[in-house]
PDB file of C-alpha atoms in Angstrom:
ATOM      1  CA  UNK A   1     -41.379 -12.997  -8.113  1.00 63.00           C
ATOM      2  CA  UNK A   2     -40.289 -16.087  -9.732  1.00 82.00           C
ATOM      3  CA  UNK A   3     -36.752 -15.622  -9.318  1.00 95.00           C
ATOM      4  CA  UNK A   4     -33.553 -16.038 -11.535  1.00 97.00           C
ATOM      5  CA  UNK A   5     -34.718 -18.623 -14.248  1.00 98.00           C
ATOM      6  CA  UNK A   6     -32.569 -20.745 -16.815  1.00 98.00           C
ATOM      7  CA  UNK A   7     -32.977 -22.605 -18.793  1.00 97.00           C
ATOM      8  CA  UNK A   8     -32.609 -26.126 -19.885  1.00 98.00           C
ATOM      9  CA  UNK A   9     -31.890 -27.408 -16.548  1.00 97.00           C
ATOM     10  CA  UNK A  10     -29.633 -29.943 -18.262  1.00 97.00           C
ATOM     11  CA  UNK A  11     -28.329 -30.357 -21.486  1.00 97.00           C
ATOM     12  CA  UNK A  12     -26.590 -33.059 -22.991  1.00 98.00           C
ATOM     13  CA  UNK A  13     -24.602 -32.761 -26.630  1.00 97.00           C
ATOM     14  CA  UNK A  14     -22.181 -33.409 -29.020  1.00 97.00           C
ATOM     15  CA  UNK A  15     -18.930 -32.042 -29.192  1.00 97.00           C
ATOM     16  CA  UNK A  16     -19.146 -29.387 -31.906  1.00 97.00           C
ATOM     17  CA  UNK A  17     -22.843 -29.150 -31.732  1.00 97.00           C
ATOM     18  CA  UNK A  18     -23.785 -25.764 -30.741  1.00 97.00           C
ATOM     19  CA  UNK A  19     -25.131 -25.230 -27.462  1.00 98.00           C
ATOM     20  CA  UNK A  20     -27.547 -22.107 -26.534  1.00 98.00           C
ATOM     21  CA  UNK A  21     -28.050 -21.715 -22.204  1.00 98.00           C
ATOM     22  CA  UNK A  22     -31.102 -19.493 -21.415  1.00 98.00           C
ATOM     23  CA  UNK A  23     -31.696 -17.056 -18.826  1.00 98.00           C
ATOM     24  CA  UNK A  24     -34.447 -14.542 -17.294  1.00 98.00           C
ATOM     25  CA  UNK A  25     -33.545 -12.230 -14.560  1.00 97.00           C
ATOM     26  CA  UNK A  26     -35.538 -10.862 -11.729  1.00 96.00           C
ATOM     27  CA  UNK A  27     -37.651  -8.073 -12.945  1.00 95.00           C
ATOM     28  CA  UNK A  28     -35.952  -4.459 -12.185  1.00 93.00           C
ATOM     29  CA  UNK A  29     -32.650  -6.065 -11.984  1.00 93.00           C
ATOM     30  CA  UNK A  30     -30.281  -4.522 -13.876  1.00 91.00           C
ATOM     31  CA  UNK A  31     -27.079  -6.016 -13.870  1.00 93.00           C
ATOM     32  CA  UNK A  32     -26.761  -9.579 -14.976  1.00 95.00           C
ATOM     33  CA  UNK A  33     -24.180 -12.298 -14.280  1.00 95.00           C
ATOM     34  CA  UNK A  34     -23.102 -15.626 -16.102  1.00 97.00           C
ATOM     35  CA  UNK A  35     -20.833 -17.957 -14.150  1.00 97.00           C
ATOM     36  CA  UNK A  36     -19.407 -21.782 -14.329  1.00 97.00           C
ATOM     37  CA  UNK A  37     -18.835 -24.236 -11.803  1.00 96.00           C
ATOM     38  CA  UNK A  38     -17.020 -26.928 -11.907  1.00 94.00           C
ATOM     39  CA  UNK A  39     -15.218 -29.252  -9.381  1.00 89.00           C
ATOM     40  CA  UNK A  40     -11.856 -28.075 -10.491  1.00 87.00           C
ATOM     41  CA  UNK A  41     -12.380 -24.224 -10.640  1.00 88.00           C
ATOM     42  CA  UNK A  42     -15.019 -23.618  -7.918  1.00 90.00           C
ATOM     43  CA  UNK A  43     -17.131 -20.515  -9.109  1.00 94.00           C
ATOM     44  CA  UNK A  44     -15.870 -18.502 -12.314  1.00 93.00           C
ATOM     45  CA  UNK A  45     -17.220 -15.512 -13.520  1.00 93.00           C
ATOM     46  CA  UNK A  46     -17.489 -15.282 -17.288  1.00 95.00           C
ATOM     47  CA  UNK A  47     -19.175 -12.135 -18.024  1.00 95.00           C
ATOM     48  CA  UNK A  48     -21.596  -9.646 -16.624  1.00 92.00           C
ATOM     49  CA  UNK A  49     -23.820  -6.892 -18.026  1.00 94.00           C
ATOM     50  CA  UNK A  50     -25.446  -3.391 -16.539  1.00 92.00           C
ATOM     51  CA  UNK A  51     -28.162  -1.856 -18.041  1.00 93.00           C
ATOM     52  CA  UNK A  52     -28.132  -4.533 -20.907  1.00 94.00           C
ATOM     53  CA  UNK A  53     -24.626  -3.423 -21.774  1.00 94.00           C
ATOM     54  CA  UNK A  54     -21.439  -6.091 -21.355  1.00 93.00           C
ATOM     55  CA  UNK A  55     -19.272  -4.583 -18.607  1.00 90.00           C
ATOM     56  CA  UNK A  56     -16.273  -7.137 -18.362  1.00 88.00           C
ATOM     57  CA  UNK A  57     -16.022 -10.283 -20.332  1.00 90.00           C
ATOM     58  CA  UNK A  58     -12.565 -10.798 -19.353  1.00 89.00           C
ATOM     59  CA  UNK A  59     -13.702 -14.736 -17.794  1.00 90.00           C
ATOM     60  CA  UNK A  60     -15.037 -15.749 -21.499  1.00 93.00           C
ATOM     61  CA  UNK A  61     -12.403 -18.703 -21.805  1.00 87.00           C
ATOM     62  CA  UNK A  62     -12.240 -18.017 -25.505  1.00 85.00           C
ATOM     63  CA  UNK A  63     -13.773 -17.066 -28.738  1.00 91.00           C
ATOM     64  CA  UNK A  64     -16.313 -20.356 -28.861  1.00 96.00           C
ATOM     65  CA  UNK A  65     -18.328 -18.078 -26.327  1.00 97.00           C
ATOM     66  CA  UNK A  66     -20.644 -15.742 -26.520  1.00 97.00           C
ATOM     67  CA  UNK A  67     -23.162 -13.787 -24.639  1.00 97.00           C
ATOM     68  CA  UNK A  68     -25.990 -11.324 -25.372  1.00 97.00           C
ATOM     69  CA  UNK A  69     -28.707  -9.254 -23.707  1.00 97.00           C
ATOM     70  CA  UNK A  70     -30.871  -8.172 -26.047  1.00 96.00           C
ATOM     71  CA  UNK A  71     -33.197  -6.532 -23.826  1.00 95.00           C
ATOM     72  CA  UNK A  72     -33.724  -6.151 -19.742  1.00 94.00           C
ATOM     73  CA  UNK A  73     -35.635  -9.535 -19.407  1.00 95.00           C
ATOM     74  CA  UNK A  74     -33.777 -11.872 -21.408  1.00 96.00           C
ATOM     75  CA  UNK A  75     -29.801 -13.399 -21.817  1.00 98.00           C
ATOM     76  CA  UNK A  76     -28.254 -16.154 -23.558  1.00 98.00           C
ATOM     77  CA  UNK A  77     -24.976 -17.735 -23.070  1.00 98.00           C
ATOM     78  CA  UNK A  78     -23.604 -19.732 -26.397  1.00 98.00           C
ATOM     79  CA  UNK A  79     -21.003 -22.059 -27.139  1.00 97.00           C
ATOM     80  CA  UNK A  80     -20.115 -22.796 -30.551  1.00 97.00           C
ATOM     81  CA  UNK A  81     -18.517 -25.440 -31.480  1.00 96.00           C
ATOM     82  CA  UNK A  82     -18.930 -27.058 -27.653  1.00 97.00           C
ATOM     83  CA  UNK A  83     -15.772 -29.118 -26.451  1.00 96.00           C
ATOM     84  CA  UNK A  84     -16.264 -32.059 -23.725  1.00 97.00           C
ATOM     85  CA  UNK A  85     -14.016 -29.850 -21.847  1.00 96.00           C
ATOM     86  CA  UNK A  86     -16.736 -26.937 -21.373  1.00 97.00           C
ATOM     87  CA  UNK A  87     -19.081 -29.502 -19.216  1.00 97.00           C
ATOM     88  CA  UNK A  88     -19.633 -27.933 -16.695  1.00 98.00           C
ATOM     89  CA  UNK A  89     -23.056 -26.376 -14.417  1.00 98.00           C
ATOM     90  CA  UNK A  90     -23.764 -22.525 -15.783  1.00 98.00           C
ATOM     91  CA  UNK A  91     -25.206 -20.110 -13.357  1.00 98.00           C
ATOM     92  CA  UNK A  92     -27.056 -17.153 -14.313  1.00 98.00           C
ATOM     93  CA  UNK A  93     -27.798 -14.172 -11.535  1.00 96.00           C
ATOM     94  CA  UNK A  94     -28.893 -10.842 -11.316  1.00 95.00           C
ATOM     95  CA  UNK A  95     -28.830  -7.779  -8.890  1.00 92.00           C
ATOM     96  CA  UNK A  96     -29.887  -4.329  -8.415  1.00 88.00           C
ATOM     97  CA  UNK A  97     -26.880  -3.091  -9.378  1.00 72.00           C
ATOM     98  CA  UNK A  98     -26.236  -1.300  -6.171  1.00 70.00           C
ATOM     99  CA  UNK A  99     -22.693  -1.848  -4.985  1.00 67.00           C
ATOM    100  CA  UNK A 100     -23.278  -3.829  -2.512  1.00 72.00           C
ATOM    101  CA  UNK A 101     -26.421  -5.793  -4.010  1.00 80.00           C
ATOM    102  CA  UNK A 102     -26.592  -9.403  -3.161  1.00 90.00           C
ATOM    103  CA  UNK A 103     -26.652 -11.635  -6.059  1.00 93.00           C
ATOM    104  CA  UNK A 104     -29.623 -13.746  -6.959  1.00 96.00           C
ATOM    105  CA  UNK A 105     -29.020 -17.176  -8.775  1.00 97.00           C
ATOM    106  CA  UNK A 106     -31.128 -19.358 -11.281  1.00 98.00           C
ATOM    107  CA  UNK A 107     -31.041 -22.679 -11.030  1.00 97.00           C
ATOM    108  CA  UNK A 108     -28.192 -23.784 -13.265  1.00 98.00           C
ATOM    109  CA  UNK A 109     -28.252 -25.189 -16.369  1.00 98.00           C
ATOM    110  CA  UNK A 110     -25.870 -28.623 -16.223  1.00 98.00           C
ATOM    111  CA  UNK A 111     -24.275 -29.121 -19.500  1.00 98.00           C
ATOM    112  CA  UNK A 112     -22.592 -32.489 -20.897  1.00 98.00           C
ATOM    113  CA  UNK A 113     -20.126 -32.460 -23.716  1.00 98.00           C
ATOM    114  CA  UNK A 114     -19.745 -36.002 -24.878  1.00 97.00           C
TER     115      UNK A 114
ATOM    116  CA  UNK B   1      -3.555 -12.014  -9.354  1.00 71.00           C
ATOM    117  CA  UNK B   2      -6.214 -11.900  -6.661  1.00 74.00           C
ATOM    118  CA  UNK B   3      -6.699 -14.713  -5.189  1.00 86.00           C
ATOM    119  CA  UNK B   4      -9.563 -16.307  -2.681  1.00 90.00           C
ATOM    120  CA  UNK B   5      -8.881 -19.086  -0.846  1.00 89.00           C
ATOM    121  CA  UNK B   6     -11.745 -20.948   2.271  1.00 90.00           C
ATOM    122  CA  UNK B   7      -9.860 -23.131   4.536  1.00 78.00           C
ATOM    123  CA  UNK B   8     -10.800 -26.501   3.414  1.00 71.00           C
ATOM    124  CA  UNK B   9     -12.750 -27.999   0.767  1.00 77.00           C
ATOM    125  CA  UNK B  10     -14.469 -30.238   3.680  1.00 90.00           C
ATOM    126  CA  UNK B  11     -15.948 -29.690   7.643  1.00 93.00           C
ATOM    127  CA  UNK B  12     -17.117 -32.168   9.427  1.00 95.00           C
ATOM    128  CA  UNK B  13     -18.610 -31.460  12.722  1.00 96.00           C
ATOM    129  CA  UNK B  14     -20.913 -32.728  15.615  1.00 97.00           C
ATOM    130  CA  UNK B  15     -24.060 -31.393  15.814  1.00 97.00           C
ATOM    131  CA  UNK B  16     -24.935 -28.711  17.991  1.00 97.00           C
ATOM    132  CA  UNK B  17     -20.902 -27.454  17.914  1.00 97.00           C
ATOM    133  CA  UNK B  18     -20.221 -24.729  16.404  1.00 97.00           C
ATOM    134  CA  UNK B  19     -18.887 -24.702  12.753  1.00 96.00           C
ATOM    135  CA  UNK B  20     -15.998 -22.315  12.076  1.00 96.00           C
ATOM    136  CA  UNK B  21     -15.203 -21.387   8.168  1.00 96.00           C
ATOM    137  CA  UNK B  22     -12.117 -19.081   7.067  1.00 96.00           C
ATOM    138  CA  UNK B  23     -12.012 -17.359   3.940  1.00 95.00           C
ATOM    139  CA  UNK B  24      -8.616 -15.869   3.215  1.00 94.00           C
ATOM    140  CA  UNK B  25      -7.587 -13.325   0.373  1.00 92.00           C
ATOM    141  CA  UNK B  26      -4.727 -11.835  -1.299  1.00 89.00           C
ATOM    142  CA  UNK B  27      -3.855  -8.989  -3.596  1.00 85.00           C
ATOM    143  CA  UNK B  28      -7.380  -8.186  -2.831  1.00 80.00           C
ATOM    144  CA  UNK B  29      -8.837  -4.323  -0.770  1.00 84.00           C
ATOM    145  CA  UNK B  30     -12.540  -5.158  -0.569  1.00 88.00           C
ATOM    146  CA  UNK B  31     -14.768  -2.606   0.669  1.00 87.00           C
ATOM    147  CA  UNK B  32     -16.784  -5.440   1.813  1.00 90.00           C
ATOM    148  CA  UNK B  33     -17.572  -9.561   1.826  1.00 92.00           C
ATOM    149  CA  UNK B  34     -20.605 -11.400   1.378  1.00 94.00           C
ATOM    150  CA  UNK B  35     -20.769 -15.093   2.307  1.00 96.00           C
ATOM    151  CA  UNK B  36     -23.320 -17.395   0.256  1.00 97.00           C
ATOM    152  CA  UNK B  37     -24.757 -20.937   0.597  1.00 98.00           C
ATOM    153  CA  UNK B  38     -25.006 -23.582  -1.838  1.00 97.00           C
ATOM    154  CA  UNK B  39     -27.214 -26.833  -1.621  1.00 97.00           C
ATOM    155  CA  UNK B  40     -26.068 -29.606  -4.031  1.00 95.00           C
ATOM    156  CA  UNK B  41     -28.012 -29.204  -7.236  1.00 94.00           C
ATOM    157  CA  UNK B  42     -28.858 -25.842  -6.214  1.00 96.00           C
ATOM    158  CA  UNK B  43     -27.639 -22.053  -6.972  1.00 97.00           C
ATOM    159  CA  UNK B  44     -26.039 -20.349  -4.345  1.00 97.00           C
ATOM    160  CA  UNK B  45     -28.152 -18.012  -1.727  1.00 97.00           C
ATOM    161  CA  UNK B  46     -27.060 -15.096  -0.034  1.00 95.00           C
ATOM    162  CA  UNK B  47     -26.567 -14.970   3.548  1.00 96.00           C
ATOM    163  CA  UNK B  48     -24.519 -12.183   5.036  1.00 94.00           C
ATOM    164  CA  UNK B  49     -22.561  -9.340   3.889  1.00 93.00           C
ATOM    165  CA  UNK B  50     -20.343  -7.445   6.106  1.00 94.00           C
ATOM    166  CA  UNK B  51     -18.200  -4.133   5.471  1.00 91.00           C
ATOM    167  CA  UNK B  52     -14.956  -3.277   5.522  1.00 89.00           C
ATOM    168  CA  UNK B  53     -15.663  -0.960   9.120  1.00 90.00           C
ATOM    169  CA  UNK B  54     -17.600  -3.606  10.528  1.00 92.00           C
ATOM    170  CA  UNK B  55     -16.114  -5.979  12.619  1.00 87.00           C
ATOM    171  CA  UNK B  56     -18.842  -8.430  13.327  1.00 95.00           C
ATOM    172  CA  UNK B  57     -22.225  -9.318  11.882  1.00 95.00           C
ATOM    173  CA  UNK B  58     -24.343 -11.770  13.421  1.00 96.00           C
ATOM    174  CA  UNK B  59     -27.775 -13.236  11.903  1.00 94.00           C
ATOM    175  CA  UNK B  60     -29.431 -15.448  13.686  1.00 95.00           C
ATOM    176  CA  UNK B  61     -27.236 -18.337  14.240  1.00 97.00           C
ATOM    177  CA  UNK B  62     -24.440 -17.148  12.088  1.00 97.00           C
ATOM    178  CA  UNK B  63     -22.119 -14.818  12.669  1.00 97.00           C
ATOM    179  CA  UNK B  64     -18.927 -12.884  10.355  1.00 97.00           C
ATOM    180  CA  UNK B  65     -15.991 -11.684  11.375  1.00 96.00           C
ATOM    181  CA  UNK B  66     -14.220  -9.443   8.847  1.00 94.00           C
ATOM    182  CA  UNK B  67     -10.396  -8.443   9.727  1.00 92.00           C
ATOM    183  CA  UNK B  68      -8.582  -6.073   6.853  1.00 89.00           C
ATOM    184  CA  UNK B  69      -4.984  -6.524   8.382  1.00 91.00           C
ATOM    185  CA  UNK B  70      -5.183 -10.244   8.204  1.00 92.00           C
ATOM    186  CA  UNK B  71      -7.052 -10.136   4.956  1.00 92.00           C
ATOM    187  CA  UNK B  72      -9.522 -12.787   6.435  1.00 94.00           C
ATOM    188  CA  UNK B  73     -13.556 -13.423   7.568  1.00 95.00           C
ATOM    189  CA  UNK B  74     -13.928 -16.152   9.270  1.00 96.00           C
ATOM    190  CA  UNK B  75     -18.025 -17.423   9.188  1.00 97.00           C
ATOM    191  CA  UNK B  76     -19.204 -19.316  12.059  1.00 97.00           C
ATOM    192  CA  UNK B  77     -22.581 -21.290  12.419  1.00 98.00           C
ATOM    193  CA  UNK B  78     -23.495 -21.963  16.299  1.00 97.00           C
ATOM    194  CA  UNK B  79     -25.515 -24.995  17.409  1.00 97.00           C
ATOM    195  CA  UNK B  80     -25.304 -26.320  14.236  1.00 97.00           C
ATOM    196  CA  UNK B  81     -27.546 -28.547  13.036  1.00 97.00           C
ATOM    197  CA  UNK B  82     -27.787 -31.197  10.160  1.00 97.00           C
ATOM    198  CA  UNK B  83     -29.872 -28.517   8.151  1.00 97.00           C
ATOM    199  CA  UNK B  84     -26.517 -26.607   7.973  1.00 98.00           C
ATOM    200  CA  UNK B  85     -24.993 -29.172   5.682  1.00 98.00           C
ATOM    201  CA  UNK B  86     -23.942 -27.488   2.321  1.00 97.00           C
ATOM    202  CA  UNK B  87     -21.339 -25.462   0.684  1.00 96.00           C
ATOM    203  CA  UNK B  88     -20.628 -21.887   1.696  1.00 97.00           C
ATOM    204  CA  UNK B  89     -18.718 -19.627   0.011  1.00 96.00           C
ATOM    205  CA  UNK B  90     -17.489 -16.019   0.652  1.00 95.00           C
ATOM    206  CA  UNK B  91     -16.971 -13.036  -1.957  1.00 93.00           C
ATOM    207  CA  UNK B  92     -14.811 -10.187  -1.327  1.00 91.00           C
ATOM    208  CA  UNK B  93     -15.828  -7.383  -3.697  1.00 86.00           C
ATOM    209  CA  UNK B  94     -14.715  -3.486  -3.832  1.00 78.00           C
ATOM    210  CA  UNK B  95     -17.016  -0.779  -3.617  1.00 68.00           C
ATOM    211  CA  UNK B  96     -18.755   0.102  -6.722  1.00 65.00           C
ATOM    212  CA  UNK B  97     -17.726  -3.142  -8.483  1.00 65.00           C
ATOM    213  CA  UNK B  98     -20.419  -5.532  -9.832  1.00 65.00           C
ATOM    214  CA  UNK B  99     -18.536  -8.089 -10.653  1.00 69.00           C
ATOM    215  CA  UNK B 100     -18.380 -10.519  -8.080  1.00 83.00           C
ATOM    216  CA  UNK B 101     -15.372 -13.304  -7.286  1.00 89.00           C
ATOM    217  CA  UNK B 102     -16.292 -15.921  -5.406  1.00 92.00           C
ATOM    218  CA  UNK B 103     -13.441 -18.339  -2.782  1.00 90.00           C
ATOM    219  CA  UNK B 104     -13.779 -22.067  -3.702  1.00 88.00           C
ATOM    220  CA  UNK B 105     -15.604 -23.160  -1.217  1.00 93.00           C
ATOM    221  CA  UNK B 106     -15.872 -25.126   2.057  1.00 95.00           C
ATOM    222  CA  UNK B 107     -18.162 -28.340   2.154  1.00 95.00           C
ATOM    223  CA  UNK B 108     -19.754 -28.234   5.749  1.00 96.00           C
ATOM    224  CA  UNK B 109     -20.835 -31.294   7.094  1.00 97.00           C
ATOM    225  CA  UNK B 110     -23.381 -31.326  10.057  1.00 97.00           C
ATOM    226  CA  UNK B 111     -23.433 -34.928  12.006  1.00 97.00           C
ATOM    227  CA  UNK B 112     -26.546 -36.045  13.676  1.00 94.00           C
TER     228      UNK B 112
END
């Protein structure tokens, strides 16, 4: 398997421009997680999804985000208008939803606000 | 609020010691902890998990301690090598919940 993959791998934009983060999960995964790390805040989770469905998207800092899973094999994160202030690296992962399941990370996508 | 706190952002040690990392947590009852590792430029990678009725864990080189009353694992890496150097991070989490907090992290640094 090819693992977690996002896409870009880096992304650099204009604040206000709209700015769409990519992700695949492992095949047979079915829960899905979107996180953002930055120097400040360490590791923060922003949302997550079972079964396609969002479960708790309590970390979305505010309305400018969004996040979708339209079908087992594909998310997106978006941020519209962007702020300099959302820079940041974006993690995607999935699991097997089991309780204990270990979490599997992409890449990261690193996005610059200027 | 729950909170997750690893004892320092950085470690440095001399190689072939053994590395000792704390993770801490309050307002927190997890069922169980999983500690991860995190190259620079890299997502994090899963390493150990360790329940709630287990005291100790060992893989390999690294071993977990997990102690409810203090509300603390500590994660220790023996005969460390440069190899170890990275960022690890530990994740308390209750029993049937996905979602998955993670501490801030501790910066290890391995010294030849």
């Amino acid at each position: 398997d090819a693992g977690v993959i996002q896409s870009p791998r880096h992304e650099v934009t204009e604040m206000g421009q709209e700015v769409t983060l990519r992700c695949k999960p492992i095949s047979g995964h079915n829960s899905l997680f979107w996180y953002r790390q930055t120097m400040m805040r360490g590791l923060e989770l922003l949302i997550y999804f079972n079964n396609n469905v969002p479960i708790d998207d309590s970390g979305m800092p505010e309305d400018r985000f969004s996040a979708k899973m339209p079908n087992a094999s594909f998310s997106t994160l978006k941020i519209q208008p962007s702020e300099p202030r959302d820079s940041a690296v974006y993690f995607c992962a999935s699991s097997s939803g089991l309780s204990t399941g270990e979490l599997f990370f992409g890449e990261g996508s690193r996005l610059t606000v200027l | 609020s729950q909170k997750i706190e690893q004892n320092s952002e950085a470690l440095n040690i001399q190689e072939g010691k053994t590395a000792t990392l704390t993770c801490n947590y309050t307002n927190y009852s997890p069922a169980y902890l999983q500690w991860y590792r995190q190259d620079p430029g890299r997502g994090p990678v899963f390493l150990l998990l360790i329940r709630e009725n287990e005291k100790e864990k060992r893989k390999e080189r690294l071993k977990v301690t997990f102690d409810t009353t203090l509300k603390q694992s500590l994660f220790h890496i023996t005969a460390s090598q440069p190899a170890d150097s990275a960022t690890y991070l530990c994740a308390p989490a209750q029993t049937g919940a996905n979602n998955l907090f993670f501490g801030t992290g501790t910066r290890l640094t391995v010294i030849p």
